[in-house]
Amino acid sequence: MSPRRPAQSARSLRRLVPILDWLPRYDRGLLAGDLAAGIAVTAMIVPKDLGYAAIAGVPVQNGLYAAAAGAIIYALFCTSRQISTGPSSSLAAVAGGAVLVTSVAGDAAAELVAGITLVTGVLFLLLALLRMGWIAQFLSRAVVTGFLAGAAVDVAIGELPKLTGTSADGDTAWQELGSWIGGLGDVHWTTLLVGLAALSAILALRYFRPKLPGALALVVGGLVAAHLFDLGSHEVALVGTVPGGLPAPQIPSLDLMMDHLSTIVIASVALLLIGFSQTAGDARSFAARHRYRIDVNQESVAQGMANLGAGFFQGMPVSTSLSASSLNESSGARTPVASLTTGALVLATLVFLAPLFSELPQAVLAAIIIDAVVFGMIDLTELRRLYRVTRFDFWIAGAAILAVLSAGVLAGVVIGVVLSLGWLIYVATRPAIPVLGREPGTQVFRDLVENPDDETLPRLVVLRLDGGLFFATAEALEERIRELQDGADPPLRTLVLDLEGVNFIDAQGAAKLTEIEELTDAEGISLRLARVKPNVRAVLQADGLIDRVGNDHIHGNVHRAVEASSASGGGWPDGR
């Protein structure tokens, strides 16, 4: 065997599992900061992960299973030094939507969510293998903003009955809200008192003591109150049995997976789209601030392995948590040792503290969930920005919100993708094609709508296509030319097409230019092309259009094309 092969294999293994490269060179001077960050993040995520599990419709301990597996396994494969990986409100909402659609419960719900998590992990690995990060672009930012806001409202409505000690049902958020309102006559007043106190406390901590781990304080306070006032004997619903100990590896039932395959696939694709966009953006942001490089494909591998581990150990989907990652960074995390610390502490919590959560009032857990989704998923700043900057994007976000509330979280994802693709098709098939005029006293040609005082010549139109000329835009160009031709008075004699903005042309685009040349020739209109890029010209040459138009009708800029079209070589008021 060549001596090079073991060395190459070792390098390949270190690339796949980066911890093998950086851990032997770990700077012990960073240990204090990493440990402090791991402790701080654990204090923040443990109570929240209980709530995320409730959102997903699985036992609360499963949220901790996912948190431990996600944090430890991500640290083995990641290239980011500050990212904290674990369950999040948005991922839990998607998983919970799948549970609602399939109407499974109990152990079957836990298996379903674990199966979704495993499939999500496989999709992350395929994304890295095929380098298909562009797939995340199928959800526009406006749609994601609206989807998350709608999912937050949907989850919050689902938690309201726990605050009032009542019940509610319905297939949509609107129906569930109506059912809850209709059942308010049966409010359990002790539960309502606990719920309002919990909600008031966590909101007060958020506004007046934002640096304190509000969810942790609320869990401790809820457990103390449950013991002091014996809330269980007063018919206040409690979380119930939470077993201690570590999770056993388990593969979800194949029959269950096959029975709900379509739901699992849809949920997994949604989790991939949301998770990848969060991971890529957050990892780049932290890397830029701390001046190191990350590998986005390797980050996909890390997230994929973290999800496989979480699913294998009965957990739920995991991804980047921006709030936890920000706390990780601000608390001193400089390497993934912080993530390993978090994972180890969550495991310790499962072994030694998990049974304590059995006495937690459900109303307290509901308050934690409502706080997490409202402040973690509803981005009012972005919605205001969309309204101010691009009104259409704001209405797209609004449509996504209504889709989630009216059809459910899972259907809302599908509708969101359709909205994104519809918007993409709309934009792609309607490129800007402005008429240009000349800025007085110059050779500069500009959009006449934006500069109505610019100069034009009779019987001549300069038209600019802003975008590629291909199957989706070819018809729009012809329609624009026919519109100008029909409305011209006096009739057109010269058409100058400015192709500066055309970076790409396909066979259908070239064929359409040939049709336009035939149309203008039949009408006695001289067609001239200006600022044709080399790659576009090569396609037109291959299609024979250059020979039809003639090299003398192809110009380096618009001014030369207009000048050549004038028999006198001038025609402008200033004689240029």
mmCIF file with all atom_site columns, N, CA, C and O in Angstrom, residues 460-497:
data_model
loop_
_atom_site.group_PDB
_atom_site.id
_atom_site.type_symbol
_atom_site.label_atom_id
_atom_site.label_alt_id
_atom_site.label_comp_id
_atom_site.label_asym_id
_atom_site.label_entity_id
_atom_site.label_seq_id
_atom_site.pdbx_PDB_ins_code
_atom_site.Cartn_x
_atom_site.Cartn_y
_atom_site.Cartn_z
_atom_site.occupancy
_atom_site.B_iso_or_equiv
_atom_site.pdbx_formal_charge
_atom_site.auth_seq_id
_atom_site.auth_comp_id
_atom_site.auth_asym_id
_atom_site.auth_atom_id
_atom_site.pdbx_PDB_model_num
ATOM 1   N N  . LEU A 1 460 ? -38.595 56.494 -34.041 1.00 0.00 ? 460 LEU A N  1
ATOM 2   C CA . LEU A 1 460 ? -37.533 55.645 -33.483 1.00 0.00 ? 460 LEU A CA 1
ATOM 3   C C  . LEU A 1 460 ? -37.821 55.353 -32.016 1.00 0.00 ? 460 LEU A C  1
ATOM 4   O O  . LEU A 1 460 ? -38.182 56.261 -31.263 1.00 0.00 ? 460 LEU A O  1
ATOM 5   N N  . VAL A 1 461 ? -37.677 54.096 -31.636 1.00 0.00 ? 461 VAL A N  1
ATOM 6   C CA . VAL A 1 461 ? -37.870 53.682 -30.246 1.00 0.00 ? 461 VAL A CA 1
ATOM 7   C C  . VAL A 1 461 ? -36.650 52.888 -29.797 1.00 0.00 ? 461 VAL A C  1
ATOM 8   O O  . VAL A 1 461 ? -36.166 52.006 -30.518 1.00 0.00 ? 461 VAL A O  1
ATOM 9   N N  . VAL A 1 462 ? -36.146 53.245 -28.618 1.00 0.00 ? 462 VAL A N  1
ATOM 10  C CA . VAL A 1 462 ? -35.072 52.478 -27.983 1.00 0.00 ? 462 VAL A CA 1
ATOM 11  C C  . VAL A 1 462 ? -35.703 51.697 -26.835 1.00 0.00 ? 462 VAL A C  1
ATOM 12  O O  . VAL A 1 462 ? -36.325 52.275 -25.941 1.00 0.00 ? 462 VAL A O  1
ATOM 13  N N  . LEU A 1 463 ? -35.513 50.384 -26.860 1.00 0.00 ? 463 LEU A N  1
ATOM 14  C CA . LEU A 1 463 ? -36.151 49.501 -25.878 1.00 0.00 ? 463 LEU A CA 1
ATOM 15  C C  . LEU A 1 463 ? -35.069 48.679 -25.184 1.00 0.00 ? 463 LEU A C  1
ATOM 16  O O  . LEU A 1 463 ? -34.176 48.132 -25.827 1.00 0.00 ? 463 LEU A O  1
ATOM 17  N N  . ARG A 1 464 ? -35.157 48.601 -23.846 1.00 0.00 ? 464 ARG A N  1
ATOM 18  C CA . ARG A 1 464 ? -34.173 47.831 -23.091 1.00 0.00 ? 464 ARG A CA 1
ATOM 19  C C  . ARG A 1 464 ? -34.850 46.680 -22.362 1.00 0.00 ? 464 ARG A C  1
ATOM 20  O O  . ARG A 1 464 ? -35.851 46.880 -21.667 1.00 0.00 ? 464 ARG A O  1
ATOM 21  N N  . LEU A 1 465 ? -34.292 45.480 -22.519 1.00 0.00 ? 465 LEU A N  1
ATOM 22  C CA . LEU A 1 465 ? -34.786 44.305 -21.797 1.00 0.00 ? 465 LEU A CA 1
ATOM 23  C C  . LEU A 1 465 ? -33.919 44.093 -20.564 1.00 0.00 ? 465 LEU A C  1
ATOM 24  O O  . LEU A 1 465 ? -32.716 43.878 -20.669 1.00 0.00 ? 465 LEU A O  1
ATOM 25  N N  . ASP A 1 466 ? -34.542 44.151 -19.386 1.00 0.00 ? 466 ASP A N  1
ATOM 26  C CA . ASP A 1 466 ? -33.811 43.974 -18.124 1.00 0.00 ? 466 ASP A CA 1
ATOM 27  C C  . ASP A 1 466 ? -34.013 42.551 -17.624 1.00 0.00 ? 466 ASP A C  1
ATOM 28  O O  . ASP A 1 466 ? -34.948 42.256 -16.876 1.00 0.00 ? 466 ASP A O  1
ATOM 29  N N  . GLY A 1 467 ? -33.155 41.665 -18.051 1.00 0.00 ? 467 GLY A N  1
ATOM 30  C CA . GLY A 1 467 ? -33.253 40.271 -17.621 1.00 0.00 ? 467 GLY A CA 1
ATOM 31  C C  . GLY A 1 467 ? -32.906 39.338 -18.759 1.00 0.00 ? 467 GLY A C  1
ATOM 32  O O  . GLY A 1 467 ? -32.715 39.749 -19.903 1.00 0.00 ? 467 GLY A O  1
ATOM 33  N N  . GLY A 1 468 ? -32.805 38.044 -18.432 1.00 0.00 ? 468 GLY A N  1
ATOM 34  C CA . GLY A 1 468 ? -32.483 37.051 -19.455 1.00 0.00 ? 468 GLY A CA 1
ATOM 35  C C  . GLY A 1 468 ? -33.569 36.950 -20.511 1.00 0.00 ? 468 GLY A C  1
ATOM 36  O O  . GLY A 1 468 ? -34.747 37.220 -20.247 1.00 0.00 ? 468 GLY A O  1
ATOM 37  N N  . LEU A 1 469 ? -33.181 36.550 -21.700 1.00 0.00 ? 469 LEU A N  1
ATOM 38  C CA . LEU A 1 469 ? -34.135 36.322 -22.798 1.00 0.00 ? 469 LEU A CA 1
ATOM 39  C C  . LEU A 1 469 ? -34.231 34.813 -22.984 1.00 0.00 ? 469 LEU A C  1
ATOM 40  O O  . LEU A 1 469 ? -33.371 34.182 -23.603 1.00 0.00 ? 469 LEU A O  1
ATOM 41  N N  . PHE A 1 470 ? -35.270 34.213 -22.422 1.00 0.00 ? 470 PHE A N  1
ATOM 42  C CA . PHE A 1 470 ? -35.427 32.768 -22.480 1.00 0.00 ? 470 PHE A CA 1
ATOM 43  C C  . PHE A 1 470 ? -36.916 32.448 -22.551 1.00 0.00 ? 470 PHE A C  1
ATOM 44  O O  . PHE A 1 470 ? -37.751 33.341 -22.737 1.00 0.00 ? 470 PHE A O  1
ATOM 45  N N  . PHE A 1 471 ? -37.247 31.174 -22.433 1.00 0.00 ? 471 PHE A N  1
ATOM 46  C CA . PHE A 1 471 ? -38.619 30.739 -22.684 1.00 0.00 ? 471 PHE A CA 1
ATOM 47  C C  . PHE A 1 471 ? -39.654 31.481 -21.848 1.00 0.00 ? 471 PHE A C  1
ATOM 48  O O  . PHE A 1 471 ? -40.783 31.692 -22.284 1.00 0.00 ? 471 PHE A O  1
ATOM 49  N N  . ALA A 1 472 ? -39.284 31.917 -20.642 1.00 0.00 ? 472 ALA A N  1
ATOM 50  C CA . ALA A 1 472 ? -40.250 32.569 -19.761 1.00 0.00 ? 472 ALA A CA 1
ATOM 51  C C  . ALA A 1 472 ? -40.444 34.042 -20.083 1.00 0.00 ? 472 ALA A C  1
ATOM 52  O O  . ALA A 1 472 ? -41.450 34.635 -19.686 1.00 0.00 ? 472 ALA A O  1
ATOM 53  N N  . THR A 1 473 ? -39.500 34.666 -20.797 1.00 0.00 ? 473 THR A N  1
ATOM 54  C CA . THR A 1 473 ? -39.583 36.114 -21.057 1.00 0.00 ? 473 THR A CA 1
ATOM 55  C C  . THR A 1 473 ? -39.748 36.456 -22.528 1.00 0.00 ? 473 THR A C  1
ATOM 56  O O  . THR A 1 473 ? -40.002 37.609 -22.872 1.00 0.00 ? 473 THR A O  1
ATOM 57  N N  . ALA A 1 474 ? -39.593 35.451 -23.399 1.00 0.00 ? 474 ALA A N  1
ATOM 58  C CA . ALA A 1 474 ? -39.608 35.726 -24.844 1.00 0.00 ? 474 ALA A CA 1
ATOM 59  C C  . ALA A 1 474 ? -40.923 36.352 -25.290 1.00 0.00 ? 474 ALA A C  1
ATOM 60  O O  . ALA A 1 474 ? -40.943 37.333 -26.050 1.00 0.00 ? 474 ALA A O  1
ATOM 61  N N  . GLU A 1 475 ? -42.041 35.791 -24.819 1.00 0.00 ? 475 GLU A N  1
ATOM 62  C CA . GLU A 1 475 ? -43.344 36.321 -25.240 1.00 0.00 ? 475 GLU A CA 1
ATOM 63  C C  . GLU A 1 475 ? -43.554 37.742 -24.736 1.00 0.00 ? 475 GLU A C  1
ATOM 64  O O  . GLU A 1 475 ? -44.157 38.572 -25.424 1.00 0.00 ? 475 GLU A O  1
ATOM 65  N N  . ALA A 1 476 ? -43.064 38.028 -23.525 1.00 0.00 ? 476 ALA A N  1
ATOM 66  C CA . ALA A 1 476 ? -43.232 39.379 -22.974 1.00 0.00 ? 476 ALA A CA 1
ATOM 67  C C  . ALA A 1 476 ? -42.532 40.413 -23.854 1.00 0.00 ? 476 ALA A C  1
ATOM 68  O O  . ALA A 1 476 ? -43.050 41.521 -24.063 1.00 0.00 ? 476 ALA A O  1
ATOM 69  N N  . LEU A 1 477 ? -41.359 40.072 -24.399 1.00 0.00 ? 477 LEU A N  1
ATOM 70  C CA . LEU A 1 477 ? -40.648 41.015 -25.270 1.00 0.00 ? 477 LEU A CA 1
ATOM 71  C C  . LEU A 1 477 ? -41.426 41.261 -26.550 1.00 0.00 ? 477 LEU A C  1
ATOM 72  O O  . LEU A 1 477 ? -41.584 42.421 -26.976 1.00 0.00 ? 477 LEU A O  1
ATOM 73  N N  . GLU A 1 478 ? -41.933 40.216 -27.157 1.00 0.00 ? 478 GLU A N  1
ATOM 74  C CA . GLU A 1 478 ? -42.701 40.401 -28.401 1.00 0.00 ? 478 GLU A CA 1
ATOM 75  C C  . GLU A 1 478 ? -43.969 41.221 -28.148 1.00 0.00 ? 478 GLU A C  1
ATOM 76  O O  . GLU A 1 478 ? -44.315 42.118 -28.937 1.00 0.00 ? 478 GLU A O  1
ATOM 77  N N  . GLU A 1 479 ? -44.665 40.942 -27.037 1.00 0.00 ? 479 GLU A N  1
ATOM 78  C CA . GLU A 1 479 ? -45.880 41.697 -26.728 1.00 0.00 ? 479 GLU A CA 1
ATOM 79  C C  . GLU A 1 479 ? -45.571 43.176 -26.524 1.00 0.00 ? 479 GLU A C  1
ATOM 80  O O  . GLU A 1 479 ? -46.339 44.042 -26.968 1.00 0.00 ? 479 GLU A O  1
ATOM 81  N N  . ARG A 1 480 ? -44.447 43.469 -25.876 1.00 0.00 ? 480 ARG A N  1
ATOM 82  C CA . ARG A 1 480 ? -44.063 44.863 -25.655 1.00 0.00 ? 480 ARG A CA 1
ATOM 83  C C  . ARG A 1 480 ? -43.785 45.569 -26.982 1.00 0.00 ? 480 ARG A C  1
ATOM 84  O O  . ARG A 1 480 ? -44.187 46.723 -27.190 1.00 0.00 ? 480 ARG A O  1
ATOM 85  N N  . ILE A 1 481 ? -43.092 44.898 -27.887 1.00 0.00 ? 481 ILE A N  1
ATOM 86  C CA . ILE A 1 481 ? -42.782 45.497 -29.195 1.00 0.00 ? 481 ILE A CA 1
ATOM 87  C C  . ILE A 1 481 ? -44.056 45.736 -29.986 1.00 0.00 ? 481 ILE A C  1
ATOM 88  O O  . ILE A 1 481 ? -44.243 46.799 -30.605 1.00 0.00 ? 481 ILE A O  1
ATOM 89  N N  . ARG A 1 482 ? -44.966 44.772 -29.986 1.00 0.00 ? 482 ARG A N  1
ATOM 90  C CA . ARG A 1 482 ? -46.234 44.944 -30.722 1.00 0.00 ? 482 ARG A CA 1
ATOM 91  C C  . ARG A 1 482 ? -47.049 46.096 -30.125 1.00 0.00 ? 482 ARG A C  1
ATOM 92  O O  . ARG A 1 482 ? -47.685 46.858 -30.850 1.00 0.00 ? 482 ARG A O  1
ATOM 93  N N  . GLU A 1 483 ? -47.019 46.213 -28.811 1.00 0.00 ? 483 GLU A N  1
ATOM 94  C CA . GLU A 1 483 ? -47.732 47.304 -28.144 1.00 0.00 ? 483 GLU A CA 1
ATOM 95  C C  . GLU A 1 483 ? -47.195 48.664 -28.598 1.00 0.00 ? 483 GLU A C  1
ATOM 96  O O  . GLU A 1 483 ? -47.972 49.589 -28.918 1.00 0.00 ? 483 GLU A O  1
ATOM 97  N N  . LEU A 1 484 ? -45.875 48.791 -28.642 1.00 0.00 ? 484 LEU A N  1
ATOM 98  C CA . LEU A 1 484 ? -45.273 50.051 -29.083 1.00 0.00 ? 484 LEU A CA 1
ATOM 99  C C  . LEU A 1 484 ? -45.523 50.304 -30.563 1.00 0.00 ? 484 LEU A C  1
ATOM 100 O O  . LEU A 1 484 ? -45.776 51.437 -30.981 1.00 0.00 ? 484 LEU A O  1
ATOM 101 N N  . GLN A 1 485 ? -45.481 49.252 -31.343 1.00 0.00 ? 485 GLN A N  1
ATOM 102 C CA . GLN A 1 485 ? -45.718 49.390 -32.782 1.00 0.00 ? 485 GLN A CA 1
ATOM 103 C C  . GLN A 1 485 ? -47.151 49.841 -33.058 1.00 0.00 ? 485 GLN A C  1
ATOM 104 O O  . GLN A 1 485 ? -47.397 50.744 -33.874 1.00 0.00 ? 485 GLN A O  1
ATOM 105 N N  . ASP A 1 486 ? -48.112 49.252 -32.378 1.00 0.00 ? 486 ASP A N  1
ATOM 106 C CA . ASP A 1 486 ? -49.522 49.604 -32.596 1.00 0.00 ? 486 ASP A CA 1
ATOM 107 C C  . ASP A 1 486 ? -49.831 51.015 -32.116 1.00 0.00 ? 486 ASP A C  1
ATOM 108 O O  . ASP A 1 486 ? -50.703 51.692 -32.678 1.00 0.00 ? 486 ASP A O  1
ATOM 109 N N  . GLY A 1 487 ? -49.111 51.483 -31.100 1.00 0.00 ? 487 GLY A N  1
ATOM 110 C CA . GLY A 1 487 ? -49.408 52.800 -30.541 1.00 0.00 ? 487 GLY A CA 1
ATOM 111 C C  . GLY A 1 487 ? -48.560 53.920 -31.112 1.00 0.00 ? 487 GLY A C  1
ATOM 112 O O  . GLY A 1 487 ? -48.699 55.080 -30.688 1.00 0.00 ? 487 GLY A O  1
ATOM 113 N N  . ALA A 1 488 ? -47.672 53.608 -32.041 1.00 0.00 ? 488 ALA A N  1
ATOM 114 C CA . ALA A 1 488 ? -46.754 54.630 -32.570 1.00 0.00 ? 488 ALA A CA 1
ATOM 115 C C  . ALA A 1 488 ? -47.453 55.558 -33.565 1.00 0.00 ? 488 ALA A C  1
ATOM 116 O O  . ALA A 1 488 ? -48.150 55.106 -34.475 1.00 0.00 ? 488 ALA A O  1
ATOM 117 N N  . ASP A 1 489 ? -47.261 56.839 -33.393 1.00 0.00 ? 489 ASP A N  1
ATOM 118 C CA . ASP A 1 489 ? -47.787 57.851 -34.318 1.00 0.00 ? 489 ASP A CA 1
ATOM 119 C C  . ASP A 1 489 ? -46.799 59.030 -34.360 1.00 0.00 ? 489 ASP A C  1
ATOM 120 O O  . ASP A 1 489 ? -46.676 59.759 -33.378 1.00 0.00 ? 489 ASP A O  1
ATOM 121 N N  . PRO A 1 490 ? -46.057 59.191 -35.433 1.00 0.00 ? 490 PRO A N  1
ATOM 122 C CA . PRO A 1 490 ? -46.103 58.458 -36.711 1.00 0.00 ? 490 PRO A CA 1
ATOM 123 C C  . PRO A 1 490 ? -45.554 57.045 -36.577 1.00 0.00 ? 490 PRO A C  1
ATOM 124 O O  . PRO A 1 490 ? -44.918 56.727 -35.577 1.00 0.00 ? 490 PRO A O  1
ATOM 125 N N  . PRO A 1 491 ? -45.775 56.192 -37.600 1.00 0.00 ? 491 PRO A N  1
ATOM 126 C CA . PRO A 1 491 ? -45.341 54.792 -37.532 1.00 0.00 ? 491 PRO A CA 1
ATOM 127 C C  . PRO A 1 491 ? -43.835 54.665 -37.309 1.00 0.00 ? 491 PRO A C  1
ATOM 128 O O  . PRO A 1 491 ? -43.058 55.515 -37.733 1.00 0.00 ? 491 PRO A O  1
ATOM 129 N N  . LEU A 1 492 ? -43.469 53.585 -36.645 1.00 0.00 ? 492 LEU A N  1
ATOM 130 C CA . LEU A 1 492 ? -42.052 53.321 -36.369 1.00 0.00 ? 492 LEU A CA 1
ATOM 131 C C  . LEU A 1 492 ? -41.289 53.014 -37.654 1.00 0.00 ? 492 LEU A C  1
ATOM 132 O O  . LEU A 1 492 ? -41.816 52.364 -38.566 1.00 0.00 ? 492 LEU A O  1
ATOM 133 N N  . ARG A 1 493 ? -40.028 53.469 -37.663 1.00 0.00 ? 493 ARG A N  1
ATOM 134 C CA . ARG A 1 493 ? -39.143 53.112 -38.760 1.00 0.00 ? 493 ARG A CA 1
ATOM 135 C C  . ARG A 1 493 ? -37.857 52.466 -38.232 1.00 0.00 ? 493 ARG A C  1
ATOM 136 O O  . ARG A 1 493 ? -37.161 51.797 -38.974 1.00 0.00 ? 493 ARG A O  1
ATOM 137 N N  . THR A 1 494 ? -37.558 52.673 -36.947 1.00 0.00 ? 494 THR A N  1
ATOM 138 C CA . THR A 1 494 ? -36.358 52.079 -36.365 1.00 0.00 ? 494 THR A CA 1
ATOM 139 C C  . THR A 1 494 ? -36.662 51.589 -34.949 1.00 0.00 ? 494 THR A C  1
ATOM 140 O O  . THR A 1 494 ? -37.282 52.297 -34.160 1.00 0.00 ? 494 THR A O  1
ATOM 141 N N  . LEU A 1 495 ? -36.233 50.375 -34.665 1.00 0.00 ? 495 LEU A N  1
ATOM 142 C CA . LEU A 1 495 ? -36.326 49.814 -33.312 1.00 0.00 ? 495 LEU A CA 1
ATOM 143 C C  . LEU A 1 495 ? -34.925 49.423 -32.864 1.00 0.00 ? 495 LEU A C  1
ATOM 144 O O  . LEU A 1 495 ? -34.259 48.608 -33.501 1.00 0.00 ? 495 LEU A O  1
ATOM 145 N N  . VAL A 1 496 ? -34.454 50.043 -31.781 1.00 0.00 ? 496 VAL A N  1
ATOM 146 C CA . VAL A 1 496 ? -33.151 49.710 -31.204 1.00 0.00 ? 496 VAL A CA 1
ATOM 147 C C  . VAL A 1 496 ? -33.393 48.887 -29.935 1.00 0.00 ? 496 VAL A C  1
ATOM 148 O O  . VAL A 1 496 ? -34.046 49.359 -29.001 1.00 0.00 ? 496 VAL A O  1
ATOM 149 N N  . LEU A 1 497 ? -32.873 47.666 -29.920 1.00 0.00 ? 497 LEU A N  1
ATOM 150 C CA . LEU A 1 497 ? -32.981 46.822 -28.734 1.00 0.00 ? 497 LEU A CA 1
ATOM 151 C C  . LEU A 1 497 ? -31.669 46.899 -27.958 1.00 0.00 ? 497 LEU A C  1
ATOM 152 O O  . LEU A 1 497 ? -30.614 46.486 -28.445 1.00 0.00 ? 497 LEU A O  1
#
